[in-house]
Amino acid sequence: MNPTLSAMCDKYPELTVCIPDMEKAITLLKSAFHSDGKLLLCGNGGSASDSEHIVGELMKGFRSPRLLNDEDREPFLQQFPEEGNFLAGHLQGALPAISLVSHTALANAYANDVSSEMVFAQQVYGYGRTNDILLGISTSGNSLNVIRAVQVAKVRGLQTIGLTGRSGGRMAALCDVTIRVPWDLTPDIQERHLPIYHALCIVLEEEFFPS
């Protein structure tokens, strides 16, 4: 077992049952990022906050500074001789991730003009490309706007990962991989989602930005 996943299980023994699906999710995510794909994320309420949190861990240094190497720094130095060092020195390696909960004007307009349950789905349709992944977060696995996003993702050829509670809801049958926390109440599930996605982000950072 990956040391990061093992450490998670030491701290949260009840999450050991999630390891096989976490390993499947890691395989999908590594493949996507190695193929210049990106991660789209969505959820409601606390799960919306989790979507934002995950983007924060992927788009900048988490436990690694992710400094640019000489090859990546050189174009900045050539283009801006006086400021290139500042630019290159204040950028970090990133794994492209977009939280679909962040676009307030679009979400409000689409909910008002078209359909509230299709707000995330419309963004998947617009952003989604081959090699991308959709991560849908729903404690019940039945959040309709997340379900619609997963359905559109499948039609568009994206891989899909669900992060849910014990039953998995509809997402368990729809997603390519569903990580199901063995709890039933929303607060309990959300408390266990955090160590899961932290572990995923750490494993990805170690893959793409080794210290």
Short mmCIF file of C-alpha atoms in Angstrom, two decimals:
data_model
loop_
_atom_site.label_atom_id
_atom_site.label_comp_id
_atom_site.label_asym_id
_atom_site.label_seq_id
_atom_site.Cartn_x
_atom_site.Cartn_y
_atom_site.Cartn_z
CA MET A 1 0.00 0.00 0.00
CA ASN A 2 1.15 3.54 -0.73
CA PRO A 3 2.68 5.04 2.45
CA THR A 4 0.30 8.02 2.34
CA LEU A 5 -2.73 5.75 2.17
CA SER A 6 -1.29 3.59 4.92
CA ALA A 7 -0.81 6.64 7.14
CA MET A 8 -4.42 7.67 6.49
CA CYS A 9 -5.62 4.23 7.59
CA ASP A 10 -3.52 4.40 10.73
CA LYS A 11 -5.28 7.63 11.66
CA TYR A 12 -8.73 6.65 10.36
CA PRO A 13 -8.94 2.82 10.51
CA GLU A 14 -12.56 2.83 9.32
CA LEU A 15 -11.39 4.19 5.95
CA THR A 16 -9.37 1.07 5.16
CA VAL A 17 -12.39 -0.21 3.21
CA CYS A 18 -12.01 2.79 0.88
CA ILE A 19 -8.45 1.92 -0.19
CA PRO A 20 -9.26 -0.22 -3.28
CA ASP A 21 -11.44 2.53 -4.76
CA MET A 22 -8.96 5.23 -3.77
CA GLU A 23 -6.24 3.33 -5.63
CA LYS A 24 -8.50 3.13 -8.71
CA ALA A 25 -9.16 6.86 -8.47
CA ILE A 26 -5.44 7.58 -8.18
CA THR A 27 -4.78 5.53 -11.32
CA LEU A 28 -7.40 7.52 -13.25
CA LEU A 29 -6.12 10.86 -11.97
CA LYS A 30 -2.48 10.08 -12.73
CA SER A 31 -3.41 9.01 -16.24
CA ALA A 32 -5.46 12.16 -16.81
CA PHE A 33 -2.78 14.57 -15.62
CA HIS A 34 -0.04 12.71 -17.51
CA SER A 35 -2.20 13.14 -20.64
CA ASP A 36 -2.64 16.90 -20.15
CA GLY A 37 -6.15 16.42 -18.84
CA LYS A 38 -7.77 18.41 -16.06
CA LEU A 39 -10.03 17.74 -13.10
CA LEU A 40 -13.52 19.23 -12.84
CA LEU A 41 -15.19 19.17 -9.42
CA CYS A 42 -18.69 19.84 -8.11
CA GLY A 43 -20.82 19.44 -4.99
CA ASN A 44 -23.30 21.32 -2.82
CA GLY A 45 -22.94 23.01 0.56
CA GLY A 46 -20.04 21.47 2.45
CA SER A 47 -19.21 19.43 -0.64
CA ALA A 48 -18.95 22.66 -2.62
CA SER A 49 -16.41 23.86 -0.07
CA ASP A 50 -14.57 20.56 -0.46
CA SER A 51 -14.44 21.13 -4.22
CA GLU A 52 -12.78 24.49 -3.64
CA HIS A 53 -10.42 22.98 -1.07
CA ILE A 54 -9.23 20.27 -3.46
CA VAL A 55 -8.54 22.83 -6.19
CA GLY A 56 -6.42 24.75 -3.71
CA GLU A 57 -4.30 21.68 -2.97
CA LEU A 58 -3.81 20.78 -6.65
CA MET A 59 -3.21 24.18 -8.24
CA LYS A 60 -0.35 25.21 -5.94
CA GLY A 61 2.17 23.65 -3.60
CA PHE A 62 0.57 21.49 -0.91
CA ARG A 63 3.42 19.80 0.94
CA SER A 64 5.99 20.49 -1.78
CA PRO A 65 7.10 23.99 -2.96
CA ARG A 66 6.83 22.85 -6.62
CA LEU A 67 9.53 25.24 -7.79
CA LEU A 68 9.95 25.74 -11.53
CA ASN A 69 12.98 24.00 -13.01
CA ASP A 70 15.51 25.77 -15.21
CA GLU A 71 13.78 24.71 -18.43
CA ASP A 72 10.45 26.15 -17.28
CA ARG A 73 12.09 29.33 -15.95
CA GLU A 74 14.01 30.14 -19.14
CA PRO A 75 11.10 31.50 -21.26
CA PHE A 76 10.27 34.03 -18.54
CA LEU A 77 13.86 35.19 -18.39
CA GLN A 78 14.02 35.57 -22.17
CA GLN A 79 10.69 37.37 -22.52
CA PHE A 80 11.10 39.65 -19.49
CA PRO A 81 14.82 40.02 -18.64
CA GLU A 82 14.20 42.43 -15.76
CA GLU A 83 11.19 40.72 -14.21
CA GLY A 84 11.58 37.14 -15.37
CA ASN A 85 13.25 36.02 -12.16
CA PHE A 86 10.38 37.41 -10.11
CA LEU A 87 7.74 35.79 -12.31
CA ALA A 88 9.40 32.39 -12.45
CA GLY A 89 10.33 32.53 -8.77
CA HIS A 90 6.76 33.16 -7.69
CA LEU A 91 5.06 30.52 -9.82
CA GLN A 92 4.52 26.93 -8.72
CA GLY A 93 3.80 23.71 -10.57
CA ALA A 94 0.07 23.09 -10.91
CA LEU A 95 -2.27 20.21 -11.61
CA PRO A 96 -5.14 21.82 -13.56
CA ALA A 97 -8.40 21.67 -11.62
CA ILE A 98 -11.60 23.71 -11.90
CA SER A 99 -14.29 23.94 -9.24
CA LEU A 100 -17.65 24.23 -10.99
CA VAL A 101 -19.23 25.78 -7.88
CA SER A 102 -17.22 29.01 -8.23
CA HIS A 103 -18.91 30.65 -11.21
CA THR A 104 -21.66 32.57 -9.46
CA ALA A 105 -22.97 34.66 -12.36
CA LEU A 106 -23.15 31.66 -14.70
CA ALA A 107 -24.74 29.46 -12.04
CA ASN A 108 -27.39 32.04 -11.18
CA ALA A 109 -28.17 32.78 -14.80
CA TYR A 110 -28.42 29.13 -15.78
CA ALA A 111 -30.57 28.25 -12.77
CA ASN A 112 -32.90 31.16 -13.54
CA ASP A 113 -32.99 30.91 -17.33
CA VAL A 114 -32.72 27.18 -17.95
CA SER A 115 -32.61 24.68 -15.06
CA SER A 116 -31.00 24.67 -11.64
CA GLU A 117 -30.28 20.94 -11.82
CA MET A 118 -28.23 21.48 -14.99
CA VAL A 119 -25.83 24.15 -13.68
CA PHE A 120 -22.88 21.78 -13.23
CA ALA A 121 -23.84 19.74 -16.29
CA GLN A 122 -23.62 22.79 -18.55
CA GLN A 123 -20.11 23.49 -17.32
CA VAL A 124 -19.05 19.89 -17.88
CA TYR A 125 -20.42 20.20 -21.41
CA GLY A 126 -18.46 23.41 -21.97
CA TYR A 127 -15.19 22.52 -20.26
CA GLY A 128 -15.00 18.76 -20.59
CA ARG A 129 -12.55 17.23 -23.04
CA THR A 130 -11.02 13.82 -23.65
CA ASN A 131 -8.61 12.89 -20.81
CA ASP A 132 -10.49 15.05 -18.29
CA ILE A 133 -12.06 13.70 -15.11
CA LEU A 134 -15.15 14.80 -13.20
CA LEU A 135 -15.11 14.40 -9.42
CA GLY A 136 -18.64 14.64 -8.02
CA ILE A 137 -18.99 15.00 -4.26
CA SER A 138 -22.32 14.12 -2.63
CA THR A 139 -22.79 12.64 0.83
CA SER A 140 -25.99 10.92 -0.29
CA GLY A 141 -24.79 10.08 -3.79
CA ASN A 142 -28.14 11.40 -5.02
CA SER A 143 -27.63 15.16 -5.46
CA LEU A 144 -29.48 15.77 -8.69
CA ASN A 145 -27.25 18.52 -10.05
CA VAL A 146 -24.20 16.32 -9.44
CA ILE A 147 -25.95 13.35 -11.07
CA ARG A 148 -26.69 15.46 -14.15
CA ALA A 149 -23.05 16.50 -14.34
CA VAL A 150 -21.94 12.86 -14.18
CA GLN A 151 -24.42 11.91 -16.92
CA VAL A 152 -23.12 14.62 -19.23
CA ALA A 153 -19.53 13.67 -18.41
CA LYS A 154 -20.18 10.09 -19.47
CA VAL A 155 -21.70 11.23 -22.75
CA ARG A 156 -18.71 13.50 -23.35
CA GLY A 157 -16.25 10.68 -22.69
CA LEU A 158 -14.87 11.88 -19.35
CA GLN A 159 -13.90 9.48 -16.58
CA THR A 160 -15.97 10.01 -13.44
CA ILE A 161 -15.17 9.65 -9.75
CA GLY A 162 -17.75 9.87 -6.98
CA LEU A 163 -17.05 10.71 -3.34
CA THR A 164 -20.06 9.72 -1.26
CA GLY A 165 -21.36 8.00 1.87
CA ARG A 166 -22.04 4.37 2.67
CA SER A 167 -24.79 3.67 0.14
CA GLY A 168 -23.24 5.54 -2.75
CA GLY A 169 -26.72 6.44 -3.98
CA ARG A 170 -27.21 6.71 -7.73
CA MET A 171 -23.59 7.71 -8.17
CA ALA A 172 -22.41 4.23 -7.20
CA ALA A 173 -23.83 2.84 -10.44
CA LEU A 174 -23.02 5.87 -12.61
CA CYS A 175 -19.41 6.67 -11.74
CA ASP A 176 -16.39 4.78 -13.01
CA VAL A 177 -15.08 4.81 -9.43
CA THR A 178 -17.05 5.59 -6.28
CA ILE A 179 -15.28 6.11 -2.98
CA ARG A 180 -17.86 5.39 -0.29
CA VAL A 181 -17.21 6.47 3.28
CA PRO A 182 -18.73 3.89 5.68
CA TRP A 183 -20.96 6.40 7.47
CA ASP A 184 -24.54 7.55 6.99
CA LEU A 185 -24.98 11.03 8.49
CA THR A 186 -23.81 13.99 6.46
CA PRO A 187 -21.49 15.50 9.11
CA ASP A 188 -19.85 12.13 9.70
CA ILE A 189 -19.35 11.56 6.00
CA GLN A 190 -17.94 15.02 5.39
CA GLU A 191 -15.45 14.63 8.25
CA ARG A 192 -14.06 11.52 6.50
CA HIS A 193 -14.06 13.02 3.03
CA LEU A 194 -11.30 15.44 4.04
CA PRO A 195 -8.63 12.84 4.91
CA ILE A 196 -9.52 10.95 1.73
CA TYR A 197 -9.04 13.86 -0.63
CA HIS A 198 -6.00 15.08 1.27
CA ALA A 199 -4.43 11.66 0.76
CA LEU A 200 -5.31 11.72 -2.95
CA CYS A 201 -3.74 15.17 -3.35
CA ILE A 202 -0.58 14.12 -1.51
CA VAL A 203 -0.14 11.03 -3.69
CA LEU A 204 -0.62 13.12 -6.84
CA GLU A 205 1.83 15.76 -5.68
CA GLU A 206 4.44 13.10 -4.97
CA GLU A 207 3.91 11.71 -8.47
CA PHE A 208 4.20 14.98 -10.36
CA PHE A 209 6.33 17.14 -8.07
CA PRO A 210 8.73 14.87 -6.19
CA SER A 211 10.76 16.68 -3.56
#
